[in-house]
GROMACS .gro file of C-alpha atoms in nm:
model
  190
    1MET     CA    1  -0.008  -0.001  -0.004
    2GLU     CA    2   0.287   0.237   0.075
    3ALA     CA    3   0.434   0.202  -0.285
    4PHE     CA    4   0.101   0.275  -0.410
    5LEU     CA    5   0.039   0.594  -0.213
    6VAL     CA    6   0.398   0.728  -0.255
    7SER     CA    7   0.375   0.675  -0.643
    8ALA     CA    8   0.018   0.842  -0.654
    9GLY     CA    9   0.156   1.135  -0.450
   10VAL     CA   10   0.512   1.187  -0.624
   11VAL     CA   11   0.348   1.149  -0.987
   12ALA     CA   12   0.026   1.373  -0.897
   13LEU     CA   13   0.291   1.647  -0.781
   14ALA     CA   14   0.508   1.606  -1.096
   15GLU     CA   15   0.230   1.655  -1.342
   16ILE     CA   16   0.102   1.971  -1.180
   17GLY     CA   17   0.186   2.235  -1.439
   18ASP     CA   18   0.321   1.962  -1.696
   19LYS     CA   19   0.266   1.977  -2.056
   20THR     CA   20   0.048   1.673  -2.055
   21GLN     CA   21  -0.185   1.871  -1.779
   22ILE     CA   22  -0.224   2.152  -2.043
   23LEU     CA   23  -0.286   1.885  -2.323
   24ALA     CA   24  -0.564   1.764  -2.083
   25LEU     CA   25  -0.694   2.120  -2.074
   26VAL     CA   26  -0.708   2.157  -2.451
   27LEU     CA   27  -0.866   1.813  -2.502
   28ALA     CA   28  -1.131   1.900  -2.239
   29ALA     CA   29  -1.194   2.239  -2.407
   30ARG     CA   30  -1.212   2.065  -2.738
   31PHE     CA   31  -1.428   1.760  -2.675
   32LYS     CA   32  -1.623   1.866  -2.374
   33ARG     CA   33  -1.661   1.518  -2.257
   34PRO     CA   34  -1.455   1.469  -1.926
   35VAL     CA   35  -1.524   1.092  -1.875
   36PRO     CA   36  -1.363   0.951  -2.204
   37ILE     CA   37  -1.085   1.192  -2.159
   38LEU     CA   38  -1.017   1.078  -1.814
   39LEU     CA   39  -1.031   0.729  -1.907
   40GLY     CA   40  -0.802   0.793  -2.213
   41ILE     CA   41  -0.556   0.967  -1.966
   42ALA     CA   42  -0.577   0.647  -1.738
   43LEU     CA   43  -0.520   0.425  -2.030
   44ALA     CA   44  -0.231   0.595  -2.168
   45SER     CA   45  -0.082   0.625  -1.840
   46LEU     CA   46  -0.139   0.269  -1.754
   47LEU     CA   47   0.067   0.160  -2.048
   48ASN     CA   48   0.319   0.434  -2.035
   49HIS     CA   49   0.393   0.405  -1.677
   50GLY     CA   50   0.397   0.035  -1.691
   51ILE     CA   51   0.690   0.047  -1.930
   52ALA     CA   52   0.864   0.304  -1.708
   53ALA     CA   53   0.801   0.123  -1.389
   54PHE     CA   54   0.945  -0.222  -1.552
   55ALA     CA   55   1.252  -0.029  -1.663
   56GLY     CA   56   1.290   0.114  -1.321
   57THR     CA   57   1.251  -0.226  -1.135
   58TRP     CA   58   1.516  -0.380  -1.373
   59ILE     CA   59   1.754  -0.104  -1.323
   60GLY     CA   60   1.703  -0.124  -0.957
   61ALA     CA   61   1.780  -0.487  -0.932
   62PHE     CA   62   2.162  -0.398  -1.065
   63LEU     CA   63   2.220  -0.099  -0.814
   64THR     CA   64   2.337  -0.117  -0.453
   65ALA     CA   65   2.106   0.067  -0.201
   66GLU     CA   66   2.361   0.340  -0.159
   67ARG     CA   67   2.393   0.419  -0.533
   68LEU     CA   68   2.027   0.382  -0.574
   69GLY     CA   69   1.964   0.622  -0.283
   70TRP     CA   70   2.216   0.873  -0.461
   71LEU     CA   71   2.046   0.826  -0.800
   72ILE     CA   72   1.704   0.875  -0.675
   73GLY     CA   73   1.788   1.195  -0.487
   74LEU     CA   74   1.962   1.353  -0.763
   75SER     CA   75   1.669   1.254  -1.010
   76PHE     CA   76   1.428   1.417  -0.762
   77LEU     CA   77   1.647   1.738  -0.756
   78GLY     CA   78   1.661   1.717  -1.150
   79VAL     CA   79   1.279   1.704  -1.154
   80ALA     CA   80   1.248   2.007  -0.917
   81VAL     CA   81   1.484   2.201  -1.140
   82TRP     CA   82   1.267   2.084  -1.439
   83ALA     CA   83   0.947   2.201  -1.304
   84LEU     CA   84   1.052   2.544  -1.303
   85LEU     CA   85   1.140   2.555  -1.669
   86PRO     CA   86   0.827   2.649  -1.867
   87GLU     CA   87   0.711   2.384  -2.125
   88LYS     CA   88   0.740   2.470  -2.496
   89ALA     CA   89   0.443   2.669  -2.610
   90GLU     CA   90   0.137   2.466  -2.653
   91LYS     CA   91   0.058   2.548  -2.998
   92GLU     CA   92  -0.016   2.197  -3.095
   93GLU     CA   93  -0.389   2.164  -3.169
   94ALA     CA   94  -0.574   1.865  -2.994
   95PRO     CA   95  -0.674   1.557  -3.235
   96ARG     CA   96  -0.988   1.618  -3.410
   97GLY     CA   97  -1.138   1.297  -3.256
   98ALA     CA   98  -1.381   1.216  -3.526
   99ARG     CA   99  -1.149   0.928  -3.674
  100PHE     CA  100  -1.087   0.736  -3.334
  101GLY     CA  101  -1.318   0.901  -3.107
  102VAL     CA  102  -1.253   1.112  -2.799
  103LEU     CA  103  -1.115   0.811  -2.573
  104ILE     CA  104  -0.859   0.675  -2.815
  105SER     CA  105  -0.769   1.049  -2.942
  106THR     CA  106  -0.697   1.119  -2.595
  107ALA     CA  107  -0.514   0.807  -2.503
  108LEU     CA  108  -0.289   0.831  -2.798
  109SER     CA  109  -0.224   1.216  -2.734
  110MET     CA  110  -0.132   1.156  -2.369
  111PHE     CA  111   0.063   0.853  -2.446
  112PHE     CA  112   0.301   1.023  -2.677
  113ALA     CA  113   0.314   1.341  -2.475
  114GLU     CA  114   0.419   1.150  -2.180
  115MET     CA  115   0.727   0.984  -2.339
  116GLY     CA  116   1.044   1.142  -2.169
  117ASP     CA  117   0.830   1.349  -1.951
  118ARG     CA  118   0.914   1.420  -1.584
  119THR     CA  119   0.634   1.184  -1.473
  120GLN     CA  120   0.777   0.894  -1.679
  121ILE     CA  121   1.116   0.971  -1.527
  122ALA     CA  122   0.973   0.990  -1.178
  123THR     CA  123   0.798   0.642  -1.254
  124VAL     CA  124   1.126   0.498  -1.343
  125ALA     CA  125   1.294   0.624  -1.026
  126LEU     CA  126   1.015   0.489  -0.821
  127GLY     CA  127   1.018   0.142  -1.007
  128ALA     CA  128   1.382   0.131  -0.914
  129GLN     CA  129   1.334   0.254  -0.538
  130LEU     CA  130   1.008   0.053  -0.467
  131ALA     CA  131   1.066  -0.254  -0.645
  132SER     CA  132   0.693  -0.327  -0.651
  133PHE     CA  133   0.580  -0.314  -1.020
  134VAL     CA  134   0.199  -0.326  -0.978
  135PRO     CA  135   0.148  -0.075  -0.694
  136VAL     CA  136   0.398   0.160  -0.861
  137VAL     CA  137   0.208   0.147  -1.189
  138LEU     CA  138  -0.139   0.156  -1.031
  139GLY     CA  139  -0.023   0.451  -0.797
  140THR     CA  140   0.149   0.659  -1.091
  141THR     CA  141  -0.173   0.594  -1.298
  142SER     CA  142  -0.386   0.700  -1.032
  143GLY     CA  143  -0.182   1.010  -0.963
  144MET     CA  144  -0.201   1.116  -1.325
  145VAL     CA  145  -0.569   1.092  -1.335
  146LEU     CA  146  -0.601   1.269  -0.988
  147ALA     CA  147  -0.367   1.560  -1.100
  148ASN     CA  148  -0.574   1.572  -1.461
  149LEU     CA  149  -0.896   1.579  -1.312
  150PRO     CA  150  -0.897   1.936  -1.216
  151ALA     CA  151  -0.778   2.025  -1.553
  152VAL     CA  152  -1.031   1.830  -1.732
  153LEU     CA  153  -1.341   1.958  -1.518
  154LEU     CA  154  -1.236   2.300  -1.465
  155GLY     CA  155  -1.066   2.387  -1.805
  156HIS     CA  156  -0.899   2.716  -1.825
  157LEU     CA  157  -1.037   2.860  -1.531
  158ALA     CA  158  -0.800   2.707  -1.291
  159ALA     CA  159  -0.484   2.811  -1.499
  160GLU     CA  160  -0.614   3.164  -1.517
  161ARG     CA  161  -0.674   3.184  -1.147
  162ILE     CA  162  -0.381   3.034  -0.982
  163GLY     CA  163  -0.103   3.090  -1.240
  164LEU     CA  164   0.119   2.829  -1.387
  165LYS     CA  165   0.428   2.993  -1.262
  166PHE     CA  166   0.314   2.976  -0.902
  167ILE     CA  167   0.192   2.599  -0.936
  168ARG     CA  168   0.548   2.515  -1.081
  169GLY     CA  169   0.737   2.685  -0.795
  170ILE     CA  170   0.538   2.491  -0.564
  171ALA     CA  171   0.588   2.158  -0.742
  172ALA     CA  172   0.981   2.251  -0.767
  173ALA     CA  173   1.002   2.309  -0.381
  174VAL     CA  174   0.834   1.988  -0.297
  175PHE     CA  175   1.084   1.785  -0.534
  176ALA     CA  176   1.359   1.979  -0.395
  177VAL     CA  177   1.267   1.877  -0.035
  178LEU     CA  178   1.223   1.520  -0.165
  179GLY     CA  179   1.550   1.516  -0.325
  180ALA     CA  180   1.729   1.659  -0.033
  181TRP     CA  181   1.568   1.402   0.212
  182VAL     CA  182   1.662   1.116  -0.011
  183LEU     CA  183   2.017   1.239  -0.043
  184TYR     CA  184   2.056   1.288   0.328
  185GLY     CA  185   1.962   0.938   0.374
  186ALA     CA  186   2.205   0.808   0.130
  187PHE     CA  187   2.475   1.021   0.277
  188VAL     CA  188   2.389   0.881   0.615
  189LYS     CA  189   2.417   0.543   0.483
  190SER     CA  190   2.736   0.593   0.304
   0.00000   0.00000   0.00000
């Protein structure tokens, strides 16, 4: 249960202000069908994070606990810095949806947008650290859906009122604290 909760929390935080969350806003504004959009996000995340958690679990099997701690801590600090960087301008138009339907269009868009994204990298790190494939995949998928739920339901309203720069700052601070905490633990064990 701990692996599930940690994975859900880490990915939900990493997703805040991310390009895939912005894509969820665009898809919600375009299609105005929240249920298939959320199901598409869940489907894409399940597949994408399944691949990432498998890679992380495999990598974690070859690292010592000390090296893994340093790698995880540094990757969290990297995600903190990455959270501060603005995403590329989101000029990509959402897929039309007429050919594949809202669910498949959303799943395909989110799957490809998630490739190499910070939530995917966080999932690799979680898979390596926690070595619990199913709870990590289910947790990270849940975190993605939870983080995108407000974006899908509220559309552009949430981004206008809160401000993306502020949201990125909070996410960066949380990851910096997590990274420092993990690095401290790795340093103490060394």
